[in-house]
Coordinates of C-alpha atoms and ligand atoms in Angstrom, one line a residue:
M1 CA -4.2 -18.6 3.9
S2 CA -1.1 -17.5 2.1
G3 CA 1.4 -20.0 0.8
H4 CA -1.3 -22.5 -0.3
G5 CA -2.0 -20.8 -3.7
T6 CA 0.1 -20.3 -6.8
A7 CA 3.0 -17.9 -6.7
Q8 CA 2.5 -14.4 -8.1
P9 CA 5.8 -13.1 -9.4
M10 CA 6.0 -9.3 -9.6
T11 CA 8.4 -6.7 -11.1
A12 CA 9.2 -3.1 -10.0
R13 CA 10.8 -0.7 -12.4
K14 CA 12.4 2.7 -11.9
S15 CA 9.6 4.9 -10.8
G16 CA 8.5 8.2 -9.7
P17 CA 8.7 10.8 -8.4
L18 CA 6.3 9.4 -5.8
T19 CA 3.7 12.0 -4.8
G20 CA 0.4 12.2 -2.9
R21 CA -1.2 10.7 0.2
A22 CA -0.5 7.2 1.5
E23 CA -3.2 6.0 3.9
V24 CA -2.0 2.7 5.2
P25 CA -4.3 0.0 6.7
G26 CA -4.8 -0.8 10.4
D27 CA -2.1 -2.1 12.7
K28 CA -1.6 -5.9 12.5
S29 CA -0.6 -6.4 16.1
I30 CA -3.5 -4.4 17.4
S31 CA -6.0 -6.1 15.0
H32 CA -5.1 -9.6 16.2
R33 CA -5.4 -8.4 19.8
A34 CA -8.7 -6.7 19.3
L35 CA -10.2 -10.0 18.0
I36 CA -8.6 -12.1 20.7
F37 CA -9.4 -9.8 23.7
G38 CA -12.9 -9.3 22.2
A39 CA -13.4 -13.1 22.2
M40 CA -12.3 -13.3 25.8
A41 CA -14.6 -10.4 27.0
L42 CA -18.2 -11.1 27.9
G43 CA -20.5 -9.3 25.4
E44 CA -20.0 -7.4 22.2
T45 CA -16.7 -5.7 21.2
R46 CA -16.9 -3.4 18.2
I47 CA -13.8 -2.8 16.1
T48 CA -13.2 -0.2 13.4
G49 CA -10.2 0.1 11.2
L50 CA -9.4 -3.6 11.5
L51 CA -6.7 -4.8 9.1
E52 CA -8.4 -7.2 6.7
G53 CA -5.1 -9.0 5.8
Q54 CA -5.0 -12.7 5.7
D55 CA -3.1 -13.1 9.0
V56 CA -5.9 -11.3 10.9
L57 CA -8.7 -13.1 8.9
D58 CA -7.1 -16.4 10.1
T59 CA -7.2 -15.2 13.7
A60 CA -10.9 -14.2 13.2
R61 CA -11.6 -17.7 12.0
A62 CA -9.8 -19.2 14.9
M63 CA -11.8 -17.2 17.4
R64 CA -15.0 -18.5 15.8
A65 CA -13.6 -22.0 16.3
F66 CA -13.2 -21.4 20.0
G67 CA -16.8 -20.3 20.3
A68 CA -16.9 -16.5 19.7
E69 CA -19.3 -14.9 17.2
V70 CA -17.2 -12.8 14.9
T71 CA -18.9 -10.9 12.0
R72 CA -17.8 -8.3 9.5
Q73 CA -20.3 -5.5 9.2
A74 CA -18.6 -3.1 6.8
P75 CA -15.1 -2.7 5.5
G76 CA -12.9 -2.7 8.6
A77 CA -15.9 -2.7 11.0
W78 CA -16.2 -6.0 12.9
S79 CA -18.2 -7.2 15.8
V80 CA -17.0 -9.9 18.3
H81 CA -19.5 -11.5 20.7
G82 CA -17.0 -12.8 23.3
V83 CA -17.5 -15.8 25.6
G84 CA -15.6 -14.5 28.6
V85 CA -12.3 -15.5 30.3
G86 CA -12.4 -19.3 30.6
G87 CA -15.4 -19.5 28.3
F88 CA -13.8 -21.0 25.2
C89 CA -15.1 -24.2 23.8
E90 CA -12.9 -26.9 22.3
P91 CA -12.4 -26.4 18.5
A92 CA -13.8 -29.2 16.4
D93 CA -10.9 -29.2 13.9
V94 CA -7.3 -28.2 13.5
I95 CA -6.7 -24.4 13.8
D96 CA -4.8 -23.2 10.7
C97 CA -3.1 -19.8 11.5
G98 CA -1.7 -19.5 7.9
N99 CA 1.4 -17.3 8.0
S100 CA 0.9 -15.7 11.4
G101 CA 3.4 -16.2 14.2
T102 CA 1.5 -13.6 16.3
G103 CA -1.8 -15.4 15.7
V104 CA -0.7 -18.9 16.6
R105 CA 1.4 -17.9 19.7
L106 CA -1.2 -15.6 21.2
I107 CA -4.0 -18.1 20.6
M108 CA -1.9 -20.9 22.2
G109 CA -1.6 -18.6 25.2
C110 CA -5.3 -17.9 25.6
M111 CA -6.4 -21.5 25.4
A112 CA -3.5 -23.0 27.5
T113 CA -5.2 -22.4 30.9
T114 CA -8.6 -23.9 29.9
A115 CA -9.3 -27.7 30.1
M116 CA -9.4 -28.4 26.4
T117 CA -7.2 -29.7 23.6
A118 CA -6.4 -27.8 20.3
T119 CA -4.2 -28.7 17.4
F120 CA -2.4 -25.8 15.5
T121 CA -0.8 -25.7 12.1
G122 CA 0.1 -23.1 9.5
D123 CA 1.7 -22.6 6.1
A124 CA 5.2 -23.8 5.1
S125 CA 6.8 -20.7 6.7
L126 CA 5.0 -20.9 10.0
R127 CA 5.6 -24.7 10.2
K128 CA 9.4 -23.9 10.3
R129 CA 9.2 -21.4 13.2
P130 CA 10.0 -22.2 16.8
M131 CA 7.0 -22.6 19.2
G132 CA 9.0 -23.8 22.2
R133 CA 9.6 -20.1 23.2
V134 CA 5.8 -20.1 23.9
T135 CA 5.1 -23.6 25.0
D136 CA 8.0 -23.6 27.6
P137 CA 6.3 -20.9 29.7
L138 CA 2.8 -22.3 29.0
S139 CA 4.0 -25.6 30.5
L140 CA 4.7 -23.7 33.8
F141 CA 0.9 -23.0 34.0
G142 CA 0.3 -26.8 33.7
A143 CA -0.3 -27.0 29.9
R144 CA 1.3 -29.7 27.8
A145 CA 2.4 -29.4 24.1
Y146 CA 3.2 -32.1 21.6
G147 CA 4.7 -30.9 18.3
R148 CA 7.2 -31.9 15.7
S149 CA 10.9 -31.9 16.4
G150 CA 12.4 -28.5 17.4
G151 CA 9.0 -27.5 18.8
R152 CA 7.5 -27.0 15.3
L153 CA 3.9 -27.1 14.1
P154 CA 1.7 -29.0 13.7
M155 CA 1.4 -29.0 17.5
T156 CA -1.3 -30.1 19.9
V157 CA -1.7 -28.1 23.2
V158 CA -3.5 -29.7 26.1
G159 CA -4.7 -26.8 28.3
A160 CA -4.2 -27.0 32.1
A161 CA -7.4 -28.1 34.0
S162 CA -6.1 -26.5 37.2
P163 CA -3.7 -23.8 36.1
V164 CA -1.3 -22.1 38.5
P165 CA 0.0 -18.5 38.1
V166 CA 3.5 -18.0 36.7
R167 CA 6.5 -15.7 37.2
Y168 CA 8.5 -15.7 33.9
A169 CA 11.5 -13.8 32.7
T170 CA 11.4 -13.9 28.8
P171 CA 14.7 -15.2 27.5
V172 CA 14.3 -13.4 24.1
A173 CA 12.9 -9.9 23.5
S174 CA 9.5 -11.0 22.2
A175 CA 6.1 -9.3 22.5
Q176 CA 4.5 -12.6 21.3
V177 CA 6.0 -14.6 24.2
K178 CA 5.1 -11.8 26.7
S179 CA 1.6 -11.7 25.4
A180 CA 1.1 -15.5 25.3
V181 CA 2.1 -15.6 29.0
L182 CA -0.2 -12.7 29.9
L183 CA -3.1 -14.3 28.0
A184 CA -2.6 -17.6 29.8
G185 CA -2.4 -15.7 33.1
L186 CA -6.0 -14.4 32.5
N187 CA -7.5 -17.7 33.4
A188 CA -5.1 -18.6 36.2
P189 CA -5.9 -17.6 39.8
G190 CA -3.6 -15.1 41.5
E191 CA -0.9 -12.9 39.9
T192 CA 1.1 -13.8 36.8
V193 CA 4.3 -11.8 36.3
V194 CA 6.3 -11.4 33.1
I195 CA 9.8 -9.8 33.3
E196 CA 11.2 -8.5 30.1
R197 CA 14.8 -7.2 30.0
E198 CA 14.2 -5.1 26.9
A199 CA 10.9 -3.4 26.3
T200 CA 8.9 -4.9 23.4
R201 CA 5.7 -3.6 21.9
D202 CA 3.2 -2.9 24.7
H203 CA -0.1 -3.3 22.9
S204 CA -1.2 -6.2 25.1
E205 CA -0.6 -4.4 28.3
R206 CA -2.4 -1.2 27.1
M207 CA -5.4 -3.1 25.6
L208 CA -5.8 -5.6 28.5
A209 CA -6.0 -2.5 30.9
G210 CA -8.6 -1.0 28.4
F211 CA -10.6 -4.2 28.6
G212 CA -10.7 -3.9 32.4
A213 CA -7.9 -6.3 33.5
R214 CA -5.7 -5.3 36.3
V215 CA -2.2 -4.9 34.8
H216 CA 0.7 -3.1 36.5
V217 CA 3.9 -2.3 34.7
E218 CA 7.0 -1.4 36.8
K219 CA 10.2 -0.2 35.2
T220 CA 13.1 -1.7 37.2
P221 CA 16.9 -2.0 36.6
Q222 CA 16.1 -5.6 35.5
G223 CA 13.6 -4.4 32.9
N224 CA 9.8 -4.1 32.8
V225 CA 8.0 -6.2 35.4
I226 CA 4.4 -6.7 34.3
T227 CA 2.0 -8.0 36.8
L228 CA -1.5 -9.3 35.8
T229 CA -4.2 -10.2 38.2
G230 CA -5.9 -13.4 37.0
Q231 CA -9.5 -14.3 36.4
P232 CA -10.9 -10.7 35.7
E233 CA -14.1 -10.2 33.9
L234 CA -13.1 -8.5 30.7
R235 CA -15.5 -5.8 29.6
P236 CA -16.3 -5.5 25.9
Q237 CA -14.8 -2.4 24.2
A238 CA -15.1 -0.1 21.2
V239 CA -11.6 -0.5 19.6
A240 CA -10.4 2.0 16.9
V241 CA -7.4 0.4 15.3
P242 CA -4.7 3.0 14.4
R243 CA -2.7 2.7 11.2
D244 CA 0.2 0.3 11.1
P245 CA 3.6 2.0 11.5
S246 CA 5.3 -1.2 10.1
S247 CA 3.2 -0.9 6.9
A248 CA 3.7 2.9 6.7
A249 CA 7.5 2.1 6.6
F250 CA 7.1 0.9 3.0
P251 CA 5.8 4.1 1.4
V252 CA 7.9 6.3 3.7
C253 CA 11.1 4.4 2.7
A254 CA 10.1 4.3 -1.0
A255 CA 9.8 8.1 -1.0
L256 CA 13.2 8.4 0.6
V257 CA 14.9 6.5 -2.1
V258 CA 12.9 7.3 -5.3
E259 CA 14.3 10.6 -6.7
G260 CA 12.1 13.7 -6.4
S261 CA 9.5 12.1 -4.2
D262 CA 7.3 14.1 -1.7
I263 CA 4.5 12.2 0.1
F264 CA 2.2 12.6 3.1
V265 CA 1.5 9.6 5.4
P266 CA -1.2 10.4 8.0
G267 CA -1.5 8.8 11.4
V268 CA 1.8 7.0 11.9
S269 CA 2.3 5.6 15.4
Q270 CA 4.9 7.3 17.6
N271 CA 4.5 4.6 20.3
L272 CA 8.1 4.3 21.7
T273 CA 7.9 0.5 21.4
R274 CA 7.3 0.8 17.6
N275 CA 9.0 3.9 16.3
G276 CA 12.7 2.8 16.1
L277 CA 12.8 2.9 12.3
Y278 CA 11.7 6.5 12.2
L279 CA 14.4 7.5 14.7
T280 CA 16.9 5.7 12.6
L281 CA 15.8 7.3 9.4
V282 CA 16.2 10.7 11.0
D283 CA 19.7 9.7 12.2
M284 CA 20.5 8.9 8.5
G285 CA 19.5 12.4 7.5
A286 CA 16.1 11.6 6.1
D287 CA 13.8 14.6 5.3
I288 CA 10.8 13.7 7.5
V289 CA 8.6 16.2 9.2
F290 CA 6.4 15.0 12.0
E291 CA 3.2 17.1 11.9
N292 CA 0.1 17.3 14.1
P293 CA 1.1 15.0 17.0
R294 CA -2.0 13.6 18.7
E295 CA -3.7 10.5 20.1
E296 CA -5.7 8.0 17.9
G297 CA -7.1 4.7 19.1
G298 CA -5.1 5.1 22.3
E299 CA -1.8 5.5 20.5
P300 CA 0.4 8.6 20.0
V301 CA 0.4 9.3 16.3
A302 CA 1.8 12.0 13.9
D303 CA 1.4 12.8 10.2
L304 CA 4.6 12.4 8.2
R305 CA 5.7 14.5 5.3
V306 CA 8.5 12.6 3.6
R307 CA 10.8 13.9 0.9
F308 CA 13.6 12.3 -1.2
G309 CA 17.1 13.4 -0.2
P310 CA 20.6 12.2 0.5
L311 CA 21.1 9.7 3.3
R312 CA 24.2 8.5 5.2
G313 CA 24.9 5.1 6.5
I314 CA 25.0 4.7 10.3
E315 CA 25.5 2.2 13.1
V316 CA 22.0 1.4 14.2
P317 CA 21.9 1.3 18.0
P318 CA 21.4 -2.4 18.9
E319 CA 19.2 -1.5 21.8
R320 CA 16.7 -0.1 19.3
A321 CA 16.1 -3.5 17.7
P322 CA 12.9 -4.5 19.6
S323 CA 11.2 -1.2 18.6
M324 CA 12.0 -1.7 14.9
I325 CA 12.3 -5.5 14.6
D326 CA 10.0 -5.8 11.6
E327 CA 11.6 -2.8 9.8
Y328 CA 15.2 -4.2 9.2
P329 CA 14.4 -5.6 5.7
I330 CA 13.2 -2.2 4.4
L331 CA 15.9 -0.3 6.3
S332 CA 18.5 -2.5 4.5
V333 CA 17.0 -1.3 1.2
V334 CA 17.3 2.4 2.3
A335 CA 20.9 1.6 3.4
A336 CA 21.7 0.4 -0.1
F337 CA 20.9 3.9 -1.4
A338 CA 22.7 5.7 1.3
E339 CA 26.3 7.0 1.2
G340 CA 28.5 4.9 3.4
T341 CA 27.9 1.8 5.4
T342 CA 25.0 0.9 7.6
V343 CA 25.7 -1.6 10.4
M344 CA 22.8 -3.5 12.0
R345 CA 23.8 -5.5 15.1
G346 CA 21.8 -7.4 17.6
V347 CA 19.4 -8.6 15.0
R348 CA 19.5 -12.5 15.4
E349 CA 15.8 -12.6 16.0
L350 CA 15.4 -11.8 12.3
R351 CA 16.5 -15.3 11.6
V352 CA 13.2 -16.8 13.0
K353 CA 10.7 -14.4 11.4
E354 CA 8.4 -15.4 8.5
S355 CA 11.8 -16.2 6.8
D356 CA 15.4 -15.9 7.8
R357 CA 15.4 -12.2 7.0
I358 CA 19.1 -11.7 7.3
D359 CA 19.8 -14.4 4.8
A360 CA 16.8 -13.3 2.5
M361 CA 18.0 -9.7 2.4
A362 CA 21.7 -10.5 2.0
R363 CA 21.1 -12.9 -0.9
G364 CA 18.7 -10.6 -2.7
L365 CA 20.8 -7.4 -2.2
E366 CA 23.9 -9.3 -3.5
A367 CA 22.0 -10.5 -6.5
C368 CA 21.1 -6.8 -7.2
G369 CA 24.8 -5.7 -7.0
V370 CA 24.9 -4.5 -3.4
R371 CA 27.8 -5.5 -1.1
V372 CA 26.7 -7.0 2.2
E373 CA 28.3 -8.7 5.2
E374 CA 26.5 -10.8 7.7
D375 CA 27.0 -13.0 10.7
E376 CA 24.6 -14.8 13.0
D377 CA 23.5 -11.5 14.7
T378 CA 24.6 -8.8 12.2
L379 CA 23.8 -7.4 8.8
I380 CA 26.0 -4.8 7.2
V381 CA 25.0 -3.0 4.0
H382 CA 27.5 -1.0 1.9
G383 CA 25.5 1.9 0.4
M384 CA 25.8 2.8 -3.3
G385 CA 24.3 6.3 -3.1
P386 CA 21.1 7.7 -4.6
G387 CA 20.2 5.8 -7.7
G388 CA 23.4 3.7 -7.4
V389 CA 22.0 0.2 -7.0
P390 CA 22.3 -1.9 -10.3
G391 CA 19.2 -4.1 -9.6
G392 CA 18.4 -6.5 -12.5
A393 CA 17.7 -9.7 -10.4
T394 CA 14.8 -11.7 -9.0
A395 CA 14.7 -12.0 -5.2
R396 CA 13.4 -15.0 -3.4
T397 CA 10.8 -14.1 -0.8
H398 CA 10.4 -17.4 1.1
L399 CA 6.7 -16.7 1.8
D400 CA 7.7 -13.4 3.6
H401 CA 5.5 -10.3 3.0
R402 CA 8.2 -7.9 4.2
I403 CA 10.9 -9.4 2.0
A404 CA 8.6 -9.1 -1.0
M405 CA 7.7 -5.4 -0.4
S406 CA 11.3 -4.5 0.4
F407 CA 12.6 -5.8 -2.9
L408 CA 9.8 -4.2 -4.9
I409 CA 10.8 -0.9 -3.4
L410 CA 14.4 -1.6 -4.2
G411 CA 13.3 -2.0 -7.8
M412 CA 11.5 1.4 -7.9
A413 CA 14.9 3.2 -7.4
S414 CA 17.4 0.7 -9.0
K415 CA 18.9 1.1 -12.5
Q416 CA 17.4 -2.1 -13.7
P417 CA 14.0 -3.7 -12.7
V418 CA 13.9 -6.0 -9.7
S419 CA 11.4 -8.9 -9.5
V420 CA 10.2 -11.0 -6.6
D421 CA 9.4 -14.7 -7.1
D422 CA 6.1 -14.4 -5.2
A423 CA 4.2 -11.2 -4.1
S424 CA 1.1 -13.1 -2.8
P425 CA 2.3 -13.0 0.9
I426 CA 1.9 -9.2 0.8
N427 CA -1.7 -9.9 1.4
T428 CA -1.0 -11.1 4.9
S429 CA -0.3 -7.6 6.2
F430 CA -0.8 -5.0 3.5
P431 CA -3.5 -6.1 1.0
V432 CA -3.7 -2.7 -0.7
F433 CA 0.1 -2.3 -1.2
T434 CA 0.1 -2.5 -5.0
P435 CA -2.8 -0.1 -5.7
L436 CA -1.5 2.3 -3.0
M437 CA 2.0 2.4 -4.3
T438 CA 0.8 2.6 -7.9
R439 CA -1.3 5.6 -7.1
L440 CA 1.8 7.3 -5.6
G441 CA 3.6 6.7 -8.9
A442 CA 5.3 3.3 -8.5
C443 CA 5.8 1.1 -11.6
L444 CA 4.7 -2.4 -10.5
E445 CA 3.5 -5.1 -12.8
P446 CA 3.0 -8.9 -12.8
A447 CA 6.3 -10.6 -13.9
Q448 CA 6.4 -13.3 -16.5
Ligands
S3P501 C1 4.5 -9.0 17.2 C2 5.7 -9.2 17.8 C3 6.9 -9.3 17.0 C4 6.8 -8.9 15.6 C5 5.5 -9.4 14.9 C6 4.3 -8.9 15.7 C7 3.3 -8.9 18.0 O1 7.4 -10.6 17.1 O2 7.9 -9.3 14.8 O3 5.4 -9.0 13.6 O4 2.2 -8.5 17.5 O5 3.3 -9.2 19.2 P1 8.2 -11.2 18.3 O6 7.4 -11.2 19.5 O7 8.6 -12.6 17.9 O8 9.4 -10.3 18.4

């Protein structure tokens, strides 16, 4: 678990040019789901390309606690002997989901319609994050949740002994909430319906259909209406996890801001619910060529050739936010090196991620000499042009992997080095970040 060990400060210095091939690890969202759906299928699911970051390892441990047999057979190759829908056993101890909001929220969903009690906790970051957004809809199935004030962990969920199906319109654009409701719906009789006004990542729908559940998605003027037929027998699958577009964002954006860079990033997802950052970078004038479009692990992917070049600030369309929600920290670094102003509106969800990401980016960018403006739902970055960011500060990362990686990339292109107070959370999503970036030509070193 992250956040339980000692902090690892790290410094990035002016680097580059970055060159070569960046093979990023497996997708975090799909890795969690492969383990969870595998645990709910009857028989052996085999997974290749699993992200072996701490968040996913914590989910693997949780699935064992609920009775599935989960084993690592080779790097990235895992086997899950699932217990079937409704087959979970009650965990003997508290489930510690570490840093992972996806882990805890999806797992709460999949135990909430089985007659058992489970208690969940996590690290200092996860214990600050709201769980009511998941336990509110789970209570409609008949589950009960008892947590700290504000719906915070640690929290005990008492699963419904006689669950009823639910029709639920998600009040926030959240794939975690949608997925928790669908997972709970698996063990409820009849049809569970989730309505989402704005489309969020659709991995749960795609993968549940792949595991043999009946899932129907209808696009309506009110948004996507997702109907799941309860109590299916999930069939075990062979899951090939594609590379993570949210991790690919870091080398891609580093190459865009470090002078002279030219890199190749294979297999980046072009799933329309995940590719908002790439559309935005192209709008900013980024030199990105999308080569060899194809399908991998059930996802549309392309290879990216990315070259340094001038960028212009833009107004990011707010309706794009759900498809790039994890990418705003690194986008605000790119914006700092653009000419002109980048306006990011409709981003209030960033305040309840692993950290308050609007605040973390604003404070760190200011400390590095970049002018920013913010309000509850907005972040505005005034660009300083290529190589124009002074740097020379230490950013606080608040146990947030994406804040840590973003400021290290800022330091690769700033005039003065940039440090982060703790790089250890990077291990939650991108354990090979430092060797991968170093091989491309980044100057990263432990800070004093
Ligand atoms: C995720 C959904 C998003 C995202 C997170 C992963 C998922 O969270 O930020 O990193 O795998 O479903 P929200 O559902 O809170 O938007």
